[in-house]
XYZ file of C-alpha atoms in Angstrom:
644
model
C 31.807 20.823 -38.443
C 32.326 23.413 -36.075
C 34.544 21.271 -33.740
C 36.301 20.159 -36.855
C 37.329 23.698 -38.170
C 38.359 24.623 -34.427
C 41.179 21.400 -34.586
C 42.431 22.723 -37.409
C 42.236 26.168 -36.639
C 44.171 25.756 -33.531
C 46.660 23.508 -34.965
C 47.546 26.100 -37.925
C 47.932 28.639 -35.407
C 49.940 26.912 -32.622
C 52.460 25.535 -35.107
C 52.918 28.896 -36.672
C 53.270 30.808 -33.224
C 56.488 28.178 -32.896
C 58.489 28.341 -29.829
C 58.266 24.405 -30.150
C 59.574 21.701 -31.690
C 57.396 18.486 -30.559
C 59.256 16.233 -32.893
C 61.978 16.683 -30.696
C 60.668 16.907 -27.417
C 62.091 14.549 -24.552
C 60.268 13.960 -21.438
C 61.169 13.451 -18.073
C 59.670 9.767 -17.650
C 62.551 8.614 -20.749
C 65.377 10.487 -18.446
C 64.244 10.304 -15.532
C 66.777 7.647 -13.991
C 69.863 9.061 -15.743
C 68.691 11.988 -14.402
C 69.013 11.091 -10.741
C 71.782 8.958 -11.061
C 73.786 12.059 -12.295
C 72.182 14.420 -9.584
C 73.381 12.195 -6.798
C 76.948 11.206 -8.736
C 77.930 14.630 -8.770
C 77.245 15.082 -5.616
C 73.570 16.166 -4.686
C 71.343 15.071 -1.921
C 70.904 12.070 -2.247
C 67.366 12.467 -0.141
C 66.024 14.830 -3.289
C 63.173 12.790 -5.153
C 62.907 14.120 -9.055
C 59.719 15.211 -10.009
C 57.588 17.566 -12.040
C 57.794 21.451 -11.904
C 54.394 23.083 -12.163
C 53.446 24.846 -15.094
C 53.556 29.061 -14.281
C 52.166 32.013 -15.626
C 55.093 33.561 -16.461
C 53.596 37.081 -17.947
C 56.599 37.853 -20.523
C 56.633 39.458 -23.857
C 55.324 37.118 -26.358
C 54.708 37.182 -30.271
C 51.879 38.359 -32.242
C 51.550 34.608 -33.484
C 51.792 33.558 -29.667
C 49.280 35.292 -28.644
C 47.012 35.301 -30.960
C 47.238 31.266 -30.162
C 47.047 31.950 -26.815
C 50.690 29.606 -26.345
C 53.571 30.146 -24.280
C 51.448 31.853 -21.789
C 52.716 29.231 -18.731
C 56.015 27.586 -18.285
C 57.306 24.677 -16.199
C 61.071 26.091 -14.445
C 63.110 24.087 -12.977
C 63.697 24.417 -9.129
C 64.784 22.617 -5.972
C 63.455 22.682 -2.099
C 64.813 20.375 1.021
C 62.447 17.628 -0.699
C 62.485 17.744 -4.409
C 64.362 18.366 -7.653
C 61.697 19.558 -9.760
C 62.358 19.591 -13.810
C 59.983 20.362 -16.717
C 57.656 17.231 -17.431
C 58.506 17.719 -21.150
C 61.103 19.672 -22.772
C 60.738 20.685 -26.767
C 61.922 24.290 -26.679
C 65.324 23.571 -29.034
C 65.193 22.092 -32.108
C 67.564 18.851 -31.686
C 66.273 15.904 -29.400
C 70.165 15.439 -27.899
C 69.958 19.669 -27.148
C 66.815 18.960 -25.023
C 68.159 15.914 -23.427
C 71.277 17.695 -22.499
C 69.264 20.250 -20.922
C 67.697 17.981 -18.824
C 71.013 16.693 -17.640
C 72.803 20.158 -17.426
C 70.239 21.331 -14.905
C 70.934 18.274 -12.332
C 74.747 19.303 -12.978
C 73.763 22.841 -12.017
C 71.151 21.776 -9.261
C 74.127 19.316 -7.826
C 76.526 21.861 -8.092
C 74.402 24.568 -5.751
C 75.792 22.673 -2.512
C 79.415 23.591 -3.538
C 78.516 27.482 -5.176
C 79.077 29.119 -1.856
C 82.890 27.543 -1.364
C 83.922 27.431 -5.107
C 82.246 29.628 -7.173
C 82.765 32.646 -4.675
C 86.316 33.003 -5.802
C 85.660 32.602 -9.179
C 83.251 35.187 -9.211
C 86.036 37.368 -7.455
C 88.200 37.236 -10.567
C 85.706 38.303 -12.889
C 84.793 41.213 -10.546
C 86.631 43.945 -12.807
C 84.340 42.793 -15.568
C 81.228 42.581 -13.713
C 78.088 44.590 -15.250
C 75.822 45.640 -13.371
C 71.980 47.825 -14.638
C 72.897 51.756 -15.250
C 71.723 53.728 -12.053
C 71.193 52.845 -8.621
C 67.767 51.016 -9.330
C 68.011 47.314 -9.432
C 65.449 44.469 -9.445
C 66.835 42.534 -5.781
C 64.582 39.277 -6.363
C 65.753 38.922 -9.933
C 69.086 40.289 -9.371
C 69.634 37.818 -6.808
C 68.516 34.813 -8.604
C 70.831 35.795 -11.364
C 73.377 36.003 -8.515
C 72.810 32.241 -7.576
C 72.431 30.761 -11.023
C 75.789 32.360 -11.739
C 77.557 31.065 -8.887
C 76.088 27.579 -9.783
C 77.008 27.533 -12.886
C 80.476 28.607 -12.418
C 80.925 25.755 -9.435
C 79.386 23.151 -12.358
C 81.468 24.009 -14.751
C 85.011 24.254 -12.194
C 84.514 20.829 -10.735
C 83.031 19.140 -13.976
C 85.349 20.708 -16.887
C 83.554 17.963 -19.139
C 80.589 19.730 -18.825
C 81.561 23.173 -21.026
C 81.120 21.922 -24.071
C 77.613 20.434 -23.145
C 76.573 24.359 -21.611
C 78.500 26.091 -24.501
C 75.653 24.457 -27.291
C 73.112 24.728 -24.560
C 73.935 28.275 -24.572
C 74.341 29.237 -28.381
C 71.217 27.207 -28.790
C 69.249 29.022 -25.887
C 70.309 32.493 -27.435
C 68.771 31.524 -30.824
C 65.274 31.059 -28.887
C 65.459 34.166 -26.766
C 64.038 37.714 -28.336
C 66.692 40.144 -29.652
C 67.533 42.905 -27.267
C 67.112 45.262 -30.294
C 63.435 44.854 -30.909
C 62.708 45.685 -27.350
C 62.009 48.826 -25.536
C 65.023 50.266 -23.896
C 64.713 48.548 -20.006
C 63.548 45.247 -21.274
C 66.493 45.287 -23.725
C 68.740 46.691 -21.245
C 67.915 43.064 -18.956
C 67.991 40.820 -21.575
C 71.714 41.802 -22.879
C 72.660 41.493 -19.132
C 71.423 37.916 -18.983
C 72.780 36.653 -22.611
C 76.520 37.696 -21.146
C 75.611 36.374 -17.724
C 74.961 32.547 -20.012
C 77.944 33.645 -21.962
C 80.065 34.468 -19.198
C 78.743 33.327 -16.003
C 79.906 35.529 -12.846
C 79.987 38.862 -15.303
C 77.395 40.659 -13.943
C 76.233 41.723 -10.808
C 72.552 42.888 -10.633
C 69.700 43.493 -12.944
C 68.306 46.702 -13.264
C 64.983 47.406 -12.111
C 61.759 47.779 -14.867
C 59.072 50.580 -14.877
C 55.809 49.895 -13.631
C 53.944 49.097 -16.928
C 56.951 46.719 -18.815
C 56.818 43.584 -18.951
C 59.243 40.733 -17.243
C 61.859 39.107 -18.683
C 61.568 35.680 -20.410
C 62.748 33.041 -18.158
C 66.044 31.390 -18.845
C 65.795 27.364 -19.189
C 69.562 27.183 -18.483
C 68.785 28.177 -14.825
C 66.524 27.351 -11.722
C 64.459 28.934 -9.757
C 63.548 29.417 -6.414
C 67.012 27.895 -5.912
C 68.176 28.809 -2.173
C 65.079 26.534 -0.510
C 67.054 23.372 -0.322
C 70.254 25.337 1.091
C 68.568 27.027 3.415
C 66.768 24.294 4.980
C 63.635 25.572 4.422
C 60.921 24.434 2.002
C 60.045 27.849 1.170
C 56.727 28.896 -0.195
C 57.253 28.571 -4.098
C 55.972 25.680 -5.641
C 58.891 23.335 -4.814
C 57.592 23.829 -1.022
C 54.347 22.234 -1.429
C 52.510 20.473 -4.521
C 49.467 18.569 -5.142
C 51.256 15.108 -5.250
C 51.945 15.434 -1.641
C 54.823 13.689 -2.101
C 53.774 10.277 -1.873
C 54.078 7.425 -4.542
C 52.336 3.900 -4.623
C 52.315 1.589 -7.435
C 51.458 2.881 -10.989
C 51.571 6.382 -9.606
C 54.002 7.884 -12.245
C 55.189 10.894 -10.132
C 56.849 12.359 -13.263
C 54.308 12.317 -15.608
C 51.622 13.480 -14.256
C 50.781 17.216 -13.949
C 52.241 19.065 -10.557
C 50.406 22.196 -9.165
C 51.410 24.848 -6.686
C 49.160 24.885 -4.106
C 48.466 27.705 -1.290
C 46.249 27.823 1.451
C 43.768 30.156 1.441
C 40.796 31.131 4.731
C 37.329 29.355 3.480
C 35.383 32.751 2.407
C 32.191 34.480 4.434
C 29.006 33.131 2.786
C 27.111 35.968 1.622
C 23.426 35.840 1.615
C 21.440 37.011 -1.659
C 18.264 39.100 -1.322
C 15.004 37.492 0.316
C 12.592 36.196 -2.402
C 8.887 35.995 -1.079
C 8.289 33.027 -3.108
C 9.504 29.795 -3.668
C 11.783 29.733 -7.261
C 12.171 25.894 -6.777
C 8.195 25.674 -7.626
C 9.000 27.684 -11.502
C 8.962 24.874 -13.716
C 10.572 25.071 -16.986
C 10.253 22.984 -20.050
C 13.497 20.882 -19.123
C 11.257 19.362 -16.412
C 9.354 17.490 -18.357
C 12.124 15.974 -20.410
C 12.876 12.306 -19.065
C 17.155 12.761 -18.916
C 19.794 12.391 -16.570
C 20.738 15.042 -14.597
C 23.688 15.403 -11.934
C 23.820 16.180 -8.991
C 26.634 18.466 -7.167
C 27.679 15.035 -5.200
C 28.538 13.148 -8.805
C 32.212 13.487 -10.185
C 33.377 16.115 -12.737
C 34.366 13.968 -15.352
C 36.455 17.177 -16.829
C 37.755 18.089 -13.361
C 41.016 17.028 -13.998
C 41.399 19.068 -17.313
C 40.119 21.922 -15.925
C 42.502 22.028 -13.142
C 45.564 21.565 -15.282
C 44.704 24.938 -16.371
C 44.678 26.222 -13.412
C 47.962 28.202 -11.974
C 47.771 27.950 -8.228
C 45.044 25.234 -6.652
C 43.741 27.133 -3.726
C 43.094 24.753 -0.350
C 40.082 25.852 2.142
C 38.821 24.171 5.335
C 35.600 23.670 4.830
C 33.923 22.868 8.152
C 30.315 21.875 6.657
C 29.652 18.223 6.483
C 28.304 16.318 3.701
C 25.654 13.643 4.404
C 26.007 11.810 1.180
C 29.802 11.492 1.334
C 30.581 8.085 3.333
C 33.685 8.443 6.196
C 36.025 6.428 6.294
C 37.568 5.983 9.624
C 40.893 4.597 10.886
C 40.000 4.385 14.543
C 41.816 0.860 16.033
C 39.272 -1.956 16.924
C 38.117 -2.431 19.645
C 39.627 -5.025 22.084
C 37.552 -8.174 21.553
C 38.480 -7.891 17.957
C 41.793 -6.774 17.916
C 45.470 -8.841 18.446
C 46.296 -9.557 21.512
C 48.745 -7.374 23.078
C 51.884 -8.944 24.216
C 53.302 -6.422 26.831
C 52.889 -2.688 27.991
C 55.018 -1.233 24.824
C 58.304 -0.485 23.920
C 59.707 3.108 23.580
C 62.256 3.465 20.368
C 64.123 6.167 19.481
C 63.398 8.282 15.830
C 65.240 10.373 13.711
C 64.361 14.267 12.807
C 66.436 14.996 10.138
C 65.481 18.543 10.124
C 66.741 19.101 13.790
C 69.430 16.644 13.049
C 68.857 15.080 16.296
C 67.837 11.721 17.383
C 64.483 12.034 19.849
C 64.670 9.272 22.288
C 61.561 7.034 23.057
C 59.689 9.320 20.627
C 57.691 6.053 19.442
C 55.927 3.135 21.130
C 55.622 0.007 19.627
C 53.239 -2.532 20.260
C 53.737 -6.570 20.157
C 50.744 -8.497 18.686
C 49.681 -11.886 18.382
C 47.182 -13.274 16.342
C 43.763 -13.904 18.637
C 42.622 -17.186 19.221
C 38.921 -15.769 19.502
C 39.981 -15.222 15.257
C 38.629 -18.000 13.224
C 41.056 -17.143 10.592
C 44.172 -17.945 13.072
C 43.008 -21.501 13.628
C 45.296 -24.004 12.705
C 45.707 -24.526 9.164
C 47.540 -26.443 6.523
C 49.076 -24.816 3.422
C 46.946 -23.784 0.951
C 46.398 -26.302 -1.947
C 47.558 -23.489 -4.618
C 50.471 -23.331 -3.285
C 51.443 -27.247 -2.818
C 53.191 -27.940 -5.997
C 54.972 -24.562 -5.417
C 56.352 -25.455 -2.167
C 57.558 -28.888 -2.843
C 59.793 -27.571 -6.009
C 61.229 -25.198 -3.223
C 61.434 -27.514 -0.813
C 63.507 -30.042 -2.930
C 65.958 -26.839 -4.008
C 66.529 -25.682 -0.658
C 67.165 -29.190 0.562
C 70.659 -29.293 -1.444
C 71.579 -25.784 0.614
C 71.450 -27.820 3.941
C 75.220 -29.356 4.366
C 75.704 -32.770 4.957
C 78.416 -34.969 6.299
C 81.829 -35.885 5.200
C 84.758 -37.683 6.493
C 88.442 -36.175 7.750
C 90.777 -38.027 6.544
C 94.421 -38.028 9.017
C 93.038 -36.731 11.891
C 94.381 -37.488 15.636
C 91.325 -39.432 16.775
C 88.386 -40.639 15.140
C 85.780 -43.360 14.997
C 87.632 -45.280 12.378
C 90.951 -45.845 11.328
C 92.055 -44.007 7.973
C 93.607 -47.214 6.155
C 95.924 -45.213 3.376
C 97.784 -43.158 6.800
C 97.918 -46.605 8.179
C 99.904 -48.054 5.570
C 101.845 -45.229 4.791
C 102.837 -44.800 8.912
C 104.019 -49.229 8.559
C 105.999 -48.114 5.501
C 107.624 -45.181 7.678
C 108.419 -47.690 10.560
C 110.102 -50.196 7.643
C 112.017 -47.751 6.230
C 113.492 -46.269 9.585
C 111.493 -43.076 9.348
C 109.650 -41.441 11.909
C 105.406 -42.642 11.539
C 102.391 -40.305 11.666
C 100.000 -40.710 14.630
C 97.397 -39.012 12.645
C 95.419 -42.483 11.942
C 91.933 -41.884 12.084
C 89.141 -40.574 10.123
C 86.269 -38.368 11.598
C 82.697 -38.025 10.592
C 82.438 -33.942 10.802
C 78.684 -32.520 9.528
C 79.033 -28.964 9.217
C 76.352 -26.529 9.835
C 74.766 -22.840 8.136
C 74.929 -20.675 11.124
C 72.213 -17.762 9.912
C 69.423 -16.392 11.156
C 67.054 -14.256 9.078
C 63.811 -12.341 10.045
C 61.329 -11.652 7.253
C 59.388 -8.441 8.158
C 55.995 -7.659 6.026
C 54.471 -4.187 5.542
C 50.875 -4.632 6.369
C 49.596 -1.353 6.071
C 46.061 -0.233 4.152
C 47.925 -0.094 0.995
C 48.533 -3.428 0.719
C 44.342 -3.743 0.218
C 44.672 -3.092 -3.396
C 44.046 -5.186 -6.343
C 46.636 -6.263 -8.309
C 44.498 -8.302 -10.157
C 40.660 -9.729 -10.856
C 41.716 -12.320 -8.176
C 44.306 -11.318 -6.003
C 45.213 -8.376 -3.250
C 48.771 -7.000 -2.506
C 48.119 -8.850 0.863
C 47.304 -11.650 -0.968
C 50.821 -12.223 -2.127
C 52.689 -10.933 1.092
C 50.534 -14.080 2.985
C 51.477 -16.591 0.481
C 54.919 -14.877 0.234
C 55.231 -15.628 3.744
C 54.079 -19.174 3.559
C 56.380 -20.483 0.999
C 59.234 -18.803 2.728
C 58.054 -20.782 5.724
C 58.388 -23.840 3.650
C 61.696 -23.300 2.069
C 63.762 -22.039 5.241
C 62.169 -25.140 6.914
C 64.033 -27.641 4.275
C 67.730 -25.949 5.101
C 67.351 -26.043 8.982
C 68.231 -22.337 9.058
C 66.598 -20.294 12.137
C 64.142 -17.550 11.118
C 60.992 -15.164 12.241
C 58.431 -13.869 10.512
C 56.860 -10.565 11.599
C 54.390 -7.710 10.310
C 54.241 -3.984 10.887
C 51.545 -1.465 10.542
C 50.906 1.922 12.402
C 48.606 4.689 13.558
C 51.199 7.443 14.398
C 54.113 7.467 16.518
C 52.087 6.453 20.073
C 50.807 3.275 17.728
C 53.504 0.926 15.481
C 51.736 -1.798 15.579
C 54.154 -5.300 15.524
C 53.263 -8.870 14.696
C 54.673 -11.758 15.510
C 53.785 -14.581 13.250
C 56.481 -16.896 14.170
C 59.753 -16.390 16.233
C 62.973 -17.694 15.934
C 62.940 -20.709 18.639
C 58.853 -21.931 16.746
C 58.673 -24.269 14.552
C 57.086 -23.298 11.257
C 53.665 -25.506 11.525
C 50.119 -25.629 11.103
C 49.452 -22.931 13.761
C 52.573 -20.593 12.414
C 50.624 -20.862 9.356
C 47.026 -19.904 10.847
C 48.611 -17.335 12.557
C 50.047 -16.306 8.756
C 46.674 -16.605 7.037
C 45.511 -14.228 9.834
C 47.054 -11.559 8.919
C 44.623 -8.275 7.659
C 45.759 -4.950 6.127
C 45.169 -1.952 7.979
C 46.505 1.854 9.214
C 50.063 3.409 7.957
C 53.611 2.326 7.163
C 56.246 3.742 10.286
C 59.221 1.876 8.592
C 61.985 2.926 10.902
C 60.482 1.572 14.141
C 60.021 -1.573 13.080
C 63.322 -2.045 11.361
C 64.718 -0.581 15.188
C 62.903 -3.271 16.893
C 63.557 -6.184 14.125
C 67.266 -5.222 14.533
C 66.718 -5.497 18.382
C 65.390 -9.122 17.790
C 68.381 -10.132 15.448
C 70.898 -9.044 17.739
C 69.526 -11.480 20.258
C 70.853 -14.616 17.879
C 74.243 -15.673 18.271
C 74.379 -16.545 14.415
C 77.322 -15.706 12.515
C 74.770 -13.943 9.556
C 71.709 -12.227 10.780
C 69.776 -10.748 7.528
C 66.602 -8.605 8.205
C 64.433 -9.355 5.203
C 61.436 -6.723 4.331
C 58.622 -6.534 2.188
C 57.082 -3.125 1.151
C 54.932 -2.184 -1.122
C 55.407 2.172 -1.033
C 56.698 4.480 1.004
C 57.181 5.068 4.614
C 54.552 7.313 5.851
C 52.071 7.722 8.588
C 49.855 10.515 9.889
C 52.072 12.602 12.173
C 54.041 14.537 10.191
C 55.902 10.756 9.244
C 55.755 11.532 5.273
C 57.746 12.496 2.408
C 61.604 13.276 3.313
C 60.866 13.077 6.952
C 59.987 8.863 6.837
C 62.536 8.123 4.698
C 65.243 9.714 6.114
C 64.266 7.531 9.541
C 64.097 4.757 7.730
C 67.975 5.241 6.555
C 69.120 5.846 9.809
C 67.387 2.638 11.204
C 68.892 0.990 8.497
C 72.590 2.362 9.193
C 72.079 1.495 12.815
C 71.239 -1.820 11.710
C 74.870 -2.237 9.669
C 76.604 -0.909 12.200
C 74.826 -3.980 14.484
C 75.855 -6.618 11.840
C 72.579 -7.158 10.381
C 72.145 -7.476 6.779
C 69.444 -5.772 5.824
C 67.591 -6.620 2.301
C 64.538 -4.975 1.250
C 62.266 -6.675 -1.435
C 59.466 -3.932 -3.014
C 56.339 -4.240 -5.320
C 56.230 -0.146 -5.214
C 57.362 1.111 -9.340
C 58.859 3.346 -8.136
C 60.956 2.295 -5.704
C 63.781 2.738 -7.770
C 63.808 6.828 -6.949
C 64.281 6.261 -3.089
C 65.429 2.955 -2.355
C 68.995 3.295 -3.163
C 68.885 5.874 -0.838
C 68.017 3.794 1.826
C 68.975 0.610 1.034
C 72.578 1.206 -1.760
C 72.121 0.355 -5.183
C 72.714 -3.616 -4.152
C 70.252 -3.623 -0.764
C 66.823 -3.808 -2.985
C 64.914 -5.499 -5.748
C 62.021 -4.361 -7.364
C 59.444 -6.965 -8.073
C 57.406 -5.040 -11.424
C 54.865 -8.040 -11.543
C 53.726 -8.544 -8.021
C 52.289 -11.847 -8.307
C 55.147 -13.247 -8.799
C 56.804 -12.067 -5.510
C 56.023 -15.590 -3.525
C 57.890 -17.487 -5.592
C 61.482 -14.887 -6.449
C 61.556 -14.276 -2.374
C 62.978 -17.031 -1.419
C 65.891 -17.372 -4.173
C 66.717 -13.795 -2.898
C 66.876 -15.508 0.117
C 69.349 -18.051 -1.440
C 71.605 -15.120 -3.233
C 71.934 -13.561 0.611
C 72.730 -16.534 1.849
C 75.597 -18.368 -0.413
């Protein structure tokens, strides 16, 4: 009953604090797309990933109502870094569903538009200089003075280079101002601020500075229209506000759901001294109580908070600590490489490839060695093998489609030599010679057969992620093996010359490279062992194995050379090879690549691929299989569609 009254309690109260309209709220999963389609259209980095802002304390003056509810205490601002555009995870602060949609979208305009602030809005700013306002006195607030500064410029650069935008900010605005508290029910400095800011959203590049607070009033409400910590991504630096570093850690696999999910600033704190209590002289673990004798189950500190995850979305900052002490009861899981009786053999001493720092903007020369692997013969999993009976009926159907791709032979009819004669230029060359005119020699027909000049290399992420289930039955390895096989089968039915490799890697001294089956080996029972061989293991260094794919392509004289890969996530690895940093290498190996004449097609399990691929890849360079199992069978009609 008690639990019951509490619901209702808080439910009474929360809805008459207000501040929130939750029939009209609009998250950032339904926009999310739209959202980064107009970030990058206008203009933004198009290496920015959109994700969740963090949920902050943001200590402002609240209502009795609020209070007393205990709402509104935290709010999620939008912001930007060198890595991510960070928007609320919900928005239901205006009334109207379109208003909070719109707001979503006007803060990519204004987050796209910070690039450009510095050359455009300057001058604008300039003209509204005799109008400027700045806080009475010589006392001004420089952090918030300046972030008004920026937001301003922003806004004025949006709304220059996107006039189709000011009616948009102009509702966004009247409806902002009917949310925010009126300057004349607060104290003088407070009020002071907030009529500043209202004519800074009404007329952005107006005023100049805020004016500073006394010590005991509180800060002003924070303005949705604008972002903050908004210089990081400028500057090049990450920063340290909670765009700079997050709980996600900025990686993504399958079913991950970046956006949803509830983002944290984190900061790094020193593990604290352990402080030792007084000395008992006896032993308080031998004072039995009464719960001793009670048969139930109790936990132990090594079991998993089931509430852990509730009571950390509560939390404001998550604080990190090294904690040097080791846990017996927690199993390690190590990535060390195997030793070399089990292991691949090695084909060769390594080959050093260049990789790209995008934060130095420079391109470090044999910064990474990659490795050439076989399969072992020592592995009884390489042996020779036929295809797998699953996969029979599968294979024939492509076999018999990819048959009709191979051209066949057809005859030239009036040609100059031949091994027959063409009868109709015969008789029309006598009726020429009758007739007094001069004859044709061209009396012959010739048997041409015509043939697909291509060469494609399918290259296979086999990195520890691809050990997950995808279903009671089957592993994301799984289908990349039989993916692999039935490509085998249909590229052997067209005649077309192809390779099929792997990839996996334990930081930049490590990219381990497979070779399954290369481009002058036919595709038989010991291509196929060497196929069924394959095990998942260690990270995903993208870029060096697209640099030393392209390497192989470039080798074939073939008129089309397409460089085929399979992924299921992100690039990453251990060695700083995450985030921004692997996928910006990856897009460079990938424009070196182009530049080669190598078509390069990526095919990706990973949900959300569709935030970073087009990035590397262009909006027609991916595909993004959402039911993995049936990736063995679609590859190779994408195959087909690159090739026609």
């Amino acid at each position: 009953m008690e639990e019951v009254v509490g619901k209702l309690w808080h439910r009474f109260i929360t809805r008459a604090a207000g501040g929130h309209y939750p029939a009209a709220a609009v998250s950032l999963k339904d926009v999310e797309r739209v959202v980064g389609v107009l970030f990058r259209a206008l203009g933004g980095d198009s290496g920015l990933r959109v994700a969740a802002a963090t949920d902050d304390t943001h200590g402002a003056r609240r209502s009795l109502l609020a209070r007393i509810a205990g709402a509104d205490e935290r709010i999620a601002r939008a912001r930007m870094d060198i890595t991510t555009l960070r928007l609320p995870a919900q928005i239901d602060a205006l009334p109207e569903r379109a208003l909070n949609r719109d707001l979503y979208l006007w803060l990519a305009a204004q987050a796209a538009g910070h690039a450009q602030a510095d050359d455009v809005a300057e001058p604008a700013a300039a003209a509204h200089a005799e109008g400027m306002q700045a806080a009475p006195g010589a006392a001004t607030d420089d952090d918030a003075s300046a972030e008004l500064q920026r937001n301003q410029r922003a806004t004025l650069c949006a709304l220059q280079r996107w006039p189709g935008l000011e009616p948009r900010y102009r509702r966004l605005v009247d409806a902002v101002l009917r949310q925010r508290p009126d300057p004349a029910k607060l104290p003088a400095p407070e009020a002071e601020r907030e009529r500043l800011i209202r004519r800074a959203l009404q007329v952005p590049g107006s005023v100049l500075a805020l004016p500073a607070l006394p010590p005991k009033a509180l800060p002003t409400q924070p303005v949705l229209l604008w972002l903050s910590d908004f210089g990081g991504a400028a500057n090049g630096q990450a920063g340290t506000g909670a765009g700079a570093e997050s709980a996600d850690g900025g990686n993504s696999r399958p079913g991950d759901g970046d956006t949803a999910r509830q983002a944290h600033r984190v900061e790094r704190v020193e593990q604290p001294q352990e402080k030792h209590g007084m000395l008992m002289i006896f032993r308080a673990e031998s004072l039995l109580s009464v719960a001793e004798f009670i048969k139930v189950n109790r936990s132990s500190d090594d079991e998993p908070d089931d509430n852990a995850a509730d009571a950390a979305a509560n939390l404001d900052h998550l604080s990190l600590a090294r904690d040097e002490e080791r846990i017996a009861t927690k199993v390690r899981f190590d990535l060390d490489l195997p030793s070399a009786a089990e292991d691949d053999v090695v084909l060769g001493e390594g080959i050093p490839l260049p990789e790209w720092d995008y934060r130095k903007s420079l391109l470090r020369e044999d910064h990474v060695r990659l490795i050439e692997l076989t399969a072992s013969a020592r592995d009884p999993r390489a042996a020779p093998t036929p295809l797998p009976p699953h996969l029979r009926r599968t294979a024939r159907r492509l076999h018999r489609q990819f048959a009709a791709l191979q051209p066949g032979r057809r005859w030239l009819k009036a040609q100059t030599d031949g091994s027959e004669l063409d009868v109709d230029a015969v008789v029309r060359a006598a009726t020429d010679r009758a007739t007094g005119q001069h004859p044709s020699d061209q009396l012959y027909l010739s048997l041409e057969k015509r043939e697909r000049d291509l060469a494609c290399l399918a290259l296979a992420d086999l990195s520890l992620s691809t050990d997950a289930w995808i279903s009671s039955e089957a592993r994301v390895i799984d289908v990349i093996r039989d993916s692999l096989l039935l490509f085998g089968e249909a590229l052997s039915a067209t005649g077309d010359r192809f390779a099929l490799c792997g990839f996996s890697s334990v930081k930049r001294a490590n990219v381990r490279f497979h070779r399954m089956k290369d481009f002058d080996q036919r595709f038989d029972d010991r291509v196929r062992g060497r196929v069924m061989a394959i095990k998942p293991g260690y990270y995903t260094r993208l870029g060096a194995a697209i640099r030393h794919a392209t390497s192989m392509l470039e080798k074939q004289t073939a008129a089309r050379r397409i460089l085929l890969i399979l992924s299921d996530g992100k690039p990453n690895d251990l060695d700083l090879y995450d985030g921004r940093y692997g996928i910006e290498d990856t897009r460079v190996a990938i424009i070196e690549a182009r530049s080669r004449g190598i078509v390069p097609f990526c095919v990706t399990i990973d949900r959300e691929g569709a935030g970073y691929l087009p990035h590397l890849f262009g909006p027609a360079g991916f595909a993004v299989i959402r039911k993995p199992d049936e990736l063995p069978a679609r590859l190779p009609m994408f195959y087909a569609q690159l090739t026609r």
